[in-house]
Coordinates of C-alpha atoms in Angstrom, one line a residue:
X1 CA -14.4 90.8 -1.4
X2 CA -15.5 92.2 2.0
X3 CA -18.9 93.9 2.0
X4 CA -20.0 92.4 -1.3
X5 CA -23.5 90.8 -1.3
X6 CA -23.6 87.1 -2.3
X7 CA -25.6 86.2 -5.4
X8 CA -29.3 85.9 -4.7
X9 CA -31.8 83.3 -5.7
X10 CA -33.1 83.6 -9.2
X11 CA -36.7 83.3 -8.0
X12 CA -38.4 86.7 -8.1
X13 CA -39.0 88.0 -4.6
X14 CA -36.6 85.6 -2.9
X15 CA -33.7 87.2 -1.3
X16 CA -31.9 84.1 -0.1
X17 CA -28.3 83.5 -1.3
X18 CA -27.8 80.8 -4.0
X19 CA -26.9 77.3 -2.9
X20 CA -23.6 77.3 -4.7
X21 CA -22.7 81.0 -4.5
X22 CA -23.0 81.5 -8.2
X23 CA -25.3 83.9 -10.0
X24 CA -28.2 82.5 -11.9
X25 CA -28.8 79.6 -9.5
X26 CA -31.5 79.0 -6.9
X27 CA -31.4 78.8 -3.1
X28 CA -33.1 75.4 -2.9
X29 CA -34.9 72.8 -4.9
X30 CA -38.2 74.3 -3.7
X31 CA -37.5 77.6 -5.5
X32 CA -36.2 75.9 -8.6
X33 CA -39.2 73.7 -9.0
X34 CA -41.7 76.4 -8.1
X35 CA -40.6 79.0 -10.6
X36 CA -38.9 77.4 -13.5
X37 CA -37.1 79.6 -16.0
X38 CA -38.4 79.5 -19.6
X39 CA -36.5 78.4 -22.6
X40 CA -34.3 81.1 -24.0
X41 CA -35.6 80.6 -27.5
X42 CA -39.1 81.7 -26.5
X43 CA -40.8 78.5 -27.3
X44 CA -42.8 78.6 -24.0
X45 CA -41.3 75.5 -22.4
X46 CA -39.2 75.4 -19.3
X47 CA -35.4 75.3 -19.6
X48 CA -33.9 71.9 -19.2
X49 CA -32.2 72.7 -15.9
X50 CA -34.8 75.4 -14.9
X51 CA -32.1 78.1 -15.0
X52 CA -32.5 81.4 -16.9
X53 CA -30.7 81.8 -20.2
X54 CA -30.8 78.0 -21.0
X55 CA -32.8 76.1 -23.6
X56 CA -35.4 73.3 -23.2
X57 CA -33.6 70.9 -25.6
X58 CA -30.9 70.6 -28.2
X59 CA -33.4 71.3 -30.9
X60 CA -34.1 74.8 -29.6
X61 CA -30.4 75.4 -28.9
X62 CA -29.5 74.5 -32.4
X63 CA -32.3 76.5 -34.0
X64 CA -31.7 79.8 -35.7
X65 CA -33.3 81.6 -32.7
X66 CA -30.9 80.3 -30.0
X67 CA -28.8 83.4 -29.9
X68 CA -31.8 85.6 -30.1
X69 CA -33.2 84.2 -26.9
X70 CA -29.7 84.5 -25.3
X71 CA -29.4 88.1 -26.2
X72 CA -32.9 88.8 -24.9
X73 CA -32.2 87.2 -21.5
X74 CA -28.7 88.6 -21.1
X75 CA -29.4 92.2 -22.3
X76 CA -32.9 92.6 -20.8
X77 CA -34.5 93.1 -24.2
X78 CA -37.9 91.7 -25.2
X79 CA -37.6 88.6 -27.2
X80 CA -39.3 90.2 -30.2
X81 CA -36.8 93.0 -30.2
X82 CA -33.9 90.7 -30.0
X83 CA -35.2 88.7 -33.0
X84 CA -35.5 91.9 -35.0
X85 CA -32.1 93.1 -33.9
X86 CA -30.4 89.9 -35.2
X87 CA -32.5 89.3 -38.3
X88 CA -30.6 88.0 -41.3
X89 CA -30.1 89.6 -44.6
X90 CA -30.3 87.5 -47.7
X91 CA -27.1 86.9 -49.7
X92 CA -26.5 90.0 -51.9
X93 CA -29.2 92.0 -50.2
X94 CA -28.4 95.2 -48.2
X95 CA -29.5 95.6 -44.6
X96 CA -32.5 97.9 -43.9
X97 CA -32.0 101.0 -41.8
X98 CA -33.7 99.4 -38.9
X99 CA -31.4 96.3 -39.1
X100 CA -28.3 98.5 -39.3
X101 CA -29.4 100.4 -36.2
X102 CA -30.0 97.2 -34.3
X103 CA -26.7 95.8 -35.5
X104 CA -24.8 98.9 -34.2
X105 CA -26.7 98.7 -31.0
X106 CA -25.8 95.1 -30.4
X107 CA -22.2 95.7 -31.2
X108 CA -22.1 98.5 -28.6
X109 CA -23.8 96.2 -26.1
X110 CA -21.3 93.5 -26.7
X111 CA -18.4 95.9 -26.1
X112 CA -19.9 96.8 -22.8
X113 CA -19.9 93.2 -21.6
X114 CA -17.2 92.2 -19.2
X115 CA -16.6 88.9 -20.8
X116 CA -14.1 88.0 -23.6
X117 CA -15.6 86.1 -26.6
X118 CA -13.6 84.3 -29.2
X119 CA -14.4 85.2 -32.8
X120 CA -15.5 82.8 -35.4
X121 CA -12.5 80.8 -36.5
X122 CA -13.2 81.7 -40.2
X123 CA -11.3 85.0 -40.7
X124 CA -13.6 86.1 -43.5
X125 CA -16.7 85.8 -41.4
X126 CA -18.4 89.1 -40.2
X127 CA -19.7 87.4 -37.1
X128 CA -18.1 88.8 -33.9
X129 CA -18.1 85.5 -32.0
X130 CA -18.2 81.7 -32.3
X131 CA -21.4 79.9 -31.5
X132 CA -20.3 79.0 -28.0
X133 CA -17.7 81.7 -27.4
X134 CA -14.8 79.2 -27.4
X135 CA -11.6 79.6 -29.3
X136 CA -11.3 77.5 -32.4
X137 CA -15.1 77.2 -32.9
X138 CA -17.1 78.6 -35.8
X139 CA -20.3 80.6 -35.7
X140 CA -22.3 78.2 -37.8
X141 CA -22.2 75.1 -40.0
X142 CA -21.6 77.1 -43.1
X143 CA -18.4 78.6 -41.8
X144 CA -17.3 75.2 -40.5
X145 CA -17.8 73.8 -44.0
X146 CA -15.8 76.7 -45.5
X147 CA -18.8 78.4 -47.1
X148 CA -19.6 82.1 -47.0
X149 CA -21.6 83.2 -44.0
X150 CA -24.3 85.8 -44.9
X151 CA -26.1 85.6 -41.5
X152 CA -26.0 88.0 -38.6
X153 CA -27.7 85.7 -36.2
X154 CA -24.4 85.0 -34.4
X155 CA -23.4 88.5 -33.4
X156 CA -23.3 87.2 -29.8
X157 CA -22.4 83.7 -28.7
X158 CA -24.9 81.3 -27.2
X159 CA -22.9 80.8 -24.0
X160 CA -20.7 83.1 -21.9
X161 CA -17.2 81.8 -22.0
X162 CA -14.6 84.0 -20.1
X163 CA -11.4 83.4 -21.9
X164 CA -8.0 85.1 -21.6
X165 CA -6.0 85.9 -24.7
X166 CA -3.0 83.5 -24.5
X167 CA 0.4 84.3 -25.8
X168 CA 1.3 81.7 -28.4
X169 CA 4.7 81.1 -29.9
X170 CA 5.5 82.1 -33.4
X171 CA 4.6 79.5 -36.1
X172 CA 7.5 77.9 -38.0
X173 CA 7.4 78.7 -41.7
X174 CA 5.5 76.2 -43.8
X175 CA 3.3 74.9 -41.0
X176 CA -0.3 75.9 -40.2
X177 CA -1.1 76.6 -36.6
X178 CA -3.5 74.6 -34.5
X179 CA -7.0 75.8 -35.3
X180 CA -7.5 76.6 -31.6
X181 CA -5.8 79.9 -31.0
X182 CA -5.6 79.3 -27.3
X183 CA -3.4 76.2 -27.8
X184 CA 0.3 76.5 -27.1
X185 CA 1.2 74.0 -29.9
X186 CA 2.9 75.7 -32.8
X187 CA 1.2 73.6 -35.5
X188 CA -1.7 71.3 -36.3
X189 CA -1.1 67.6 -36.3
X190 CA -0.8 67.5 -40.1
X191 CA 0.6 71.0 -40.7
X192 CA -2.4 71.9 -42.7
X193 CA -4.6 74.9 -42.1
X194 CA -7.9 74.2 -40.3
X195 CA -6.6 71.1 -38.5
X196 CA -6.1 70.8 -34.7
X197 CA -3.1 69.5 -32.8
X198 CA -5.1 66.9 -30.9
X199 CA -8.6 65.7 -30.0
X200 CA -8.9 67.9 -27.0
X201 CA -8.4 71.1 -29.0
X202 CA -10.9 69.9 -31.6
X203 CA -13.5 69.4 -28.9
X204 CA -12.9 72.9 -27.4
X205 CA -11.1 71.6 -24.4
X206 CA -7.9 73.5 -23.4
X207 CA -4.8 71.7 -24.5
X208 CA -2.2 71.7 -21.7
X209 CA 0.3 69.5 -23.6
X210 CA 3.3 70.4 -25.7
X211 CA 3.6 67.1 -27.5
X212 CA 2.7 68.5 -30.9
X213 CA 5.0 71.6 -30.9
X214 CA 7.1 70.1 -33.7
X215 CA 5.0 68.5 -36.6
X216 CA 6.5 66.2 -39.1
X217 CA 8.4 68.1 -41.7
X218 CA 7.3 68.0 -45.3
X219 CA 9.2 65.5 -47.4
X220 CA 12.2 67.2 -49.0
X221 CA 13.4 66.4 -52.5
X222 CA 16.2 64.3 -51.1
X223 CA 13.9 62.1 -48.9
X224 CA 12.9 58.6 -49.9
X225 CA 9.3 58.9 -51.0
X226 CA 6.5 56.4 -51.0
X227 CA 6.7 54.3 -54.1
X228 CA 2.9 54.6 -54.5
X229 CA 3.5 58.2 -55.6
X230 CA 1.5 59.9 -52.7
X231 CA 4.4 62.3 -52.0
X232 CA 4.9 61.3 -48.4
X233 CA 8.2 59.8 -47.1
X234 CA 8.6 56.1 -46.6
X235 CA 7.7 54.8 -43.1
X236 CA 11.3 53.7 -42.4
X237 CA 13.2 56.3 -44.5
X238 CA 14.4 53.6 -46.9
X239 CA 14.0 53.7 -50.7
X240 CA 11.5 51.4 -52.4
X241 CA 9.1 51.3 -49.4
X242 CA 5.6 52.7 -48.7
X243 CA 4.5 55.4 -46.3
X244 CA 2.0 53.1 -44.6
X245 CA -0.4 50.2 -44.9
X246 CA -3.0 52.0 -47.0
X247 CA -0.6 52.8 -49.8
X248 CA 0.9 49.4 -49.7
X249 CA -2.4 47.6 -50.1
X250 CA -3.7 50.0 -52.7
X251 CA -0.6 49.7 -54.8
X252 CA -0.7 45.9 -54.6
X253 CA -4.3 45.8 -55.7
X254 CA -3.6 48.1 -58.6
X255 CA -0.7 46.0 -59.9
X256 CA -1.9 42.4 -60.1
X257 CA 0.5 41.7 -63.0
X258 CA 3.6 43.6 -61.9
X259 CA 7.0 43.4 -63.6
X260 CA 9.2 40.8 -62.1
X261 CA 11.7 43.6 -61.4
X262 CA 9.2 46.0 -59.8
X263 CA 10.4 45.0 -56.4
X264 CA 8.1 47.4 -54.5
X265 CA 5.0 45.9 -56.1
X266 CA 6.3 42.3 -55.5
X267 CA 7.0 43.1 -51.8
X268 CA 3.5 44.5 -51.4
X269 CA 1.9 41.5 -53.1
X270 CA 4.0 39.1 -51.0
X271 CA 2.8 40.8 -47.8
X272 CA -0.8 40.5 -48.8
X273 CA -0.4 36.9 -49.9
X274 CA 1.3 35.9 -46.7
X275 CA -1.4 37.4 -44.5
X276 CA -4.2 35.9 -46.7
X277 CA -3.0 32.3 -46.7
X278 CA -1.5 32.3 -43.2
X279 CA -3.0 29.4 -41.1
X280 CA -4.7 30.2 -37.9
X281 CA -3.0 27.4 -36.1
X282 CA 0.4 29.1 -36.2
X283 CA -0.8 32.2 -34.4
X284 CA -0.7 35.7 -35.7
X285 CA 1.9 37.3 -38.1
X286 CA 3.8 39.8 -36.0
X287 CA 5.4 41.6 -39.0
X288 CA 6.4 41.1 -42.6
X289 CA 10.0 42.2 -43.1
X290 CA 10.6 43.1 -46.8
X291 CA 14.0 42.0 -48.2
X292 CA 16.1 45.2 -48.3
X293 CA 18.5 43.4 -50.7
X294 CA 15.9 43.8 -53.5
X295 CA 16.7 47.2 -55.0
X296 CA 20.3 47.1 -53.8
X297 CA 22.5 46.9 -57.0
X298 CA 25.1 44.7 -55.1
X299 CA 22.6 42.0 -53.9
X300 CA 23.6 38.6 -55.4
X301 CA 20.1 37.2 -55.0
X302 CA 18.6 39.9 -57.2
X303 CA 21.3 39.4 -59.8
X304 CA 20.8 35.6 -59.9
X305 CA 17.0 36.1 -60.2
X306 CA 17.4 38.5 -63.1
X307 CA 19.6 36.0 -64.9
X308 CA 16.9 33.3 -64.3
X309 CA 14.1 35.5 -65.6
X310 CA 16.2 36.2 -68.7
X311 CA 16.9 32.6 -69.3
X312 CA 13.2 31.6 -69.1
X313 CA 12.0 34.8 -70.8
X314 CA 9.3 35.5 -68.2
X315 CA 7.3 38.7 -68.5
X316 CA 5.5 39.5 -65.3
X317 CA 4.1 38.1 -62.0
X318 CA 1.4 36.1 -63.9
X319 CA 4.2 33.6 -64.6
X320 CA 5.2 33.3 -60.9
X321 CA 3.8 32.2 -57.6
X322 CA 4.6 32.7 -53.9
X323 CA 5.6 29.9 -51.6
X324 CA 7.2 29.4 -48.1
X325 CA 10.7 28.2 -47.3
X326 CA 11.8 27.4 -43.8
X327 CA 15.4 27.1 -42.4
X328 CA 16.7 26.3 -39.0
X329 CA 18.9 29.3 -38.1
X330 CA 18.7 33.0 -38.3
X331 CA 22.0 33.1 -40.2
X332 CA 20.4 30.8 -42.8
X333 CA 17.5 33.3 -43.2
X334 CA 19.9 36.2 -43.6
X335 CA 22.0 34.3 -46.1
X336 CA 19.0 33.2 -48.3
X337 CA 17.7 36.8 -48.4
X338 CA 21.1 38.2 -49.6
X339 CA 22.7 35.4 -51.6
X340 CA 19.6 33.3 -52.5
X341 CA 19.5 29.5 -52.0
X342 CA 22.6 27.5 -52.7
X343 CA 22.0 24.4 -55.0
X344 CA 25.3 23.0 -53.6
X345 CA 23.6 22.5 -50.2
X346 CA 20.7 20.3 -51.4
X347 CA 19.7 17.5 -48.9
X348 CA 17.0 15.0 -48.8
X349 CA 15.8 15.1 -52.5
X350 CA 12.7 12.9 -51.9
X351 CA 10.8 14.5 -54.8
X352 CA 13.6 15.0 -57.2
X353 CA 16.5 17.5 -57.6
X354 CA 15.9 21.1 -56.7
X355 CA 15.1 23.6 -53.9
X356 CA 12.1 22.7 -51.8
X357 CA 9.2 25.1 -50.9
X358 CA 5.6 24.8 -49.8
X359 CA 2.4 26.8 -50.3
X360 CA 1.4 25.6 -46.8
X361 CA 3.1 27.4 -44.0
X362 CA 2.5 24.4 -41.6
X363 CA 4.8 22.3 -43.8
X364 CA 7.6 25.0 -43.9
X365 CA 7.2 25.6 -40.1
X366 CA 8.5 22.1 -39.5
X367 CA 11.9 23.2 -41.0
X368 CA 12.0 26.6 -39.4
X369 CA 12.8 25.1 -36.0
X370 CA 12.8 27.8 -33.3
X371 CA 13.7 30.8 -35.4
X372 CA 10.2 32.0 -35.7
X373 CA 10.8 33.2 -39.3
X374 CA 9.6 31.9 -42.6
X375 CA 11.0 33.2 -45.9
X376 CA 8.4 34.2 -48.6
X377 CA 9.8 33.4 -52.0
X378 CA 8.6 34.2 -55.6
X379 CA 8.9 31.1 -57.8
X380 CA 8.9 31.3 -61.6
X381 CA 6.5 28.8 -63.1
X382 CA 7.4 26.3 -65.8
X383 CA 8.7 22.8 -66.4
X384 CA 11.4 23.4 -63.8
X385 CA 8.7 24.0 -61.1
X386 CA 6.9 20.8 -60.1
X387 CA 4.2 20.1 -57.5
X388 CA 4.3 17.1 -55.1
X389 CA 1.8 16.1 -52.4
X390 CA -0.3 19.0 -53.5
X391 CA 1.6 21.5 -51.3
X392 CA 5.3 21.0 -52.1
X393 CA 7.0 23.0 -54.8
X394 CA 10.3 21.7 -56.1
X395 CA 12.3 24.3 -58.3
X396 CA 15.2 22.7 -60.2
X397 CA 17.6 25.7 -60.4
X398 CA 20.8 25.5 -62.4
X399 CA 23.4 23.8 -60.1
X400 CA 26.0 26.4 -61.0
X401 CA 24.0 28.9 -58.9
X402 CA 24.6 31.8 -61.4
X403 CA 20.9 31.9 -62.4
X404 CA 18.0 31.2 -60.0
X405 CA 14.3 30.7 -60.7
X406 CA 13.3 31.8 -57.2
X407 CA 13.5 35.1 -55.4
X408 CA 13.5 35.7 -51.6
X409 CA 11.0 38.6 -51.2
X410 CA 10.8 38.9 -47.5
X411 CA 10.6 37.3 -44.0
X412 CA 7.5 36.7 -41.9
X413 CA 8.0 37.0 -38.1
X414 CA 5.3 34.9 -36.4
X415 CA 6.8 34.4 -33.0
X416 CA 7.8 38.0 -32.2
X417 CA 11.4 37.2 -32.7
X418 CA 12.3 40.8 -33.7
X419 CA 14.0 42.3 -36.6
X420 CA 16.0 39.6 -38.5
X421 CA 18.6 42.3 -39.5
X422 CA 18.5 41.5 -43.2
X423 CA 21.3 43.0 -45.4
X424 CA 20.7 45.5 -48.1
X425 CA 19.9 49.2 -48.8
X426 CA 17.0 48.7 -51.2

């Protein structure tokens, strides 16, 4: 503005303009080093950047007197008067007449300031501003922890933060807004009260994105929920699945002896087993694809396995083991997962009649050719299941194929071959 004097150096008696044109600065290093400003807390030390209104260290800034020194320097009050003005009342104890007068005086002084301060984010807090004046922040650690704040130390923020009052959209019913009122996002990342939409808002940085305007909707009664019972929807929207890795691992660890028809538990156990015994020489498992046929009432493989369990009168997974099976084509992988293995297609019965498996993925990899898939199967133990060369498992299923003692649980993708497109709705 024409005719307006530029901000002058903070050194008393120096009338030179500040080096950066901002108030509170110095004209040069000489002035700044000659007359350092003292810590706003009144500890007697110089401020860390030799500017007025600042503190000497984080300790002083975080102490209970940080706002007192700020009020004294900004309002021109003696430090002792500022401390008396903002003295705290003990919980359940009424303020003295002097404290009430000083409180009213400070509230009037705050209203006269030309800056806009954000209130403490806790609605029940009597403090008029957050600790730093930023939206979404609290006045103290007690308010941040959800405890009642009985202190009046934070009647003014410790830093001036000119902020405009933004216009934010209406919040959809059922979702809690981002804890930063200045954020344009309509809800926090989880939809819960007290959460932010992103890390920027949590740190007090203005959020200029609209990525989080639509949070994930709460699971409806018609949605397929996680089988672990956490109440969240499954990760892929299908029944009999988990919401994520944590629930899958926890559920598997809690059910070491699952029912042979608890397909959700068996899938989780198979995934953990596959990753645990996977040899490093074959690279890294890209993904475990659970067999969606398990849980589908029309799946022939599940029906045949149920008949086999009934014939052997097995109780739970303590009477079964996992093993690998490799086949040379993707069509073969899909057929095994839906129809189970076919005893009529037996070839090369070097270790006796039956379907061949291995507990060593290196052995089964030799039969998988270039598909990049290995089938994880659950084998019922008993006289029909024999071991050869320490790693081979030969399961002599009934040749009619109506009952099977093995169950295809899922497929391991270890060459990033992609989704094997397994059939089923379970």
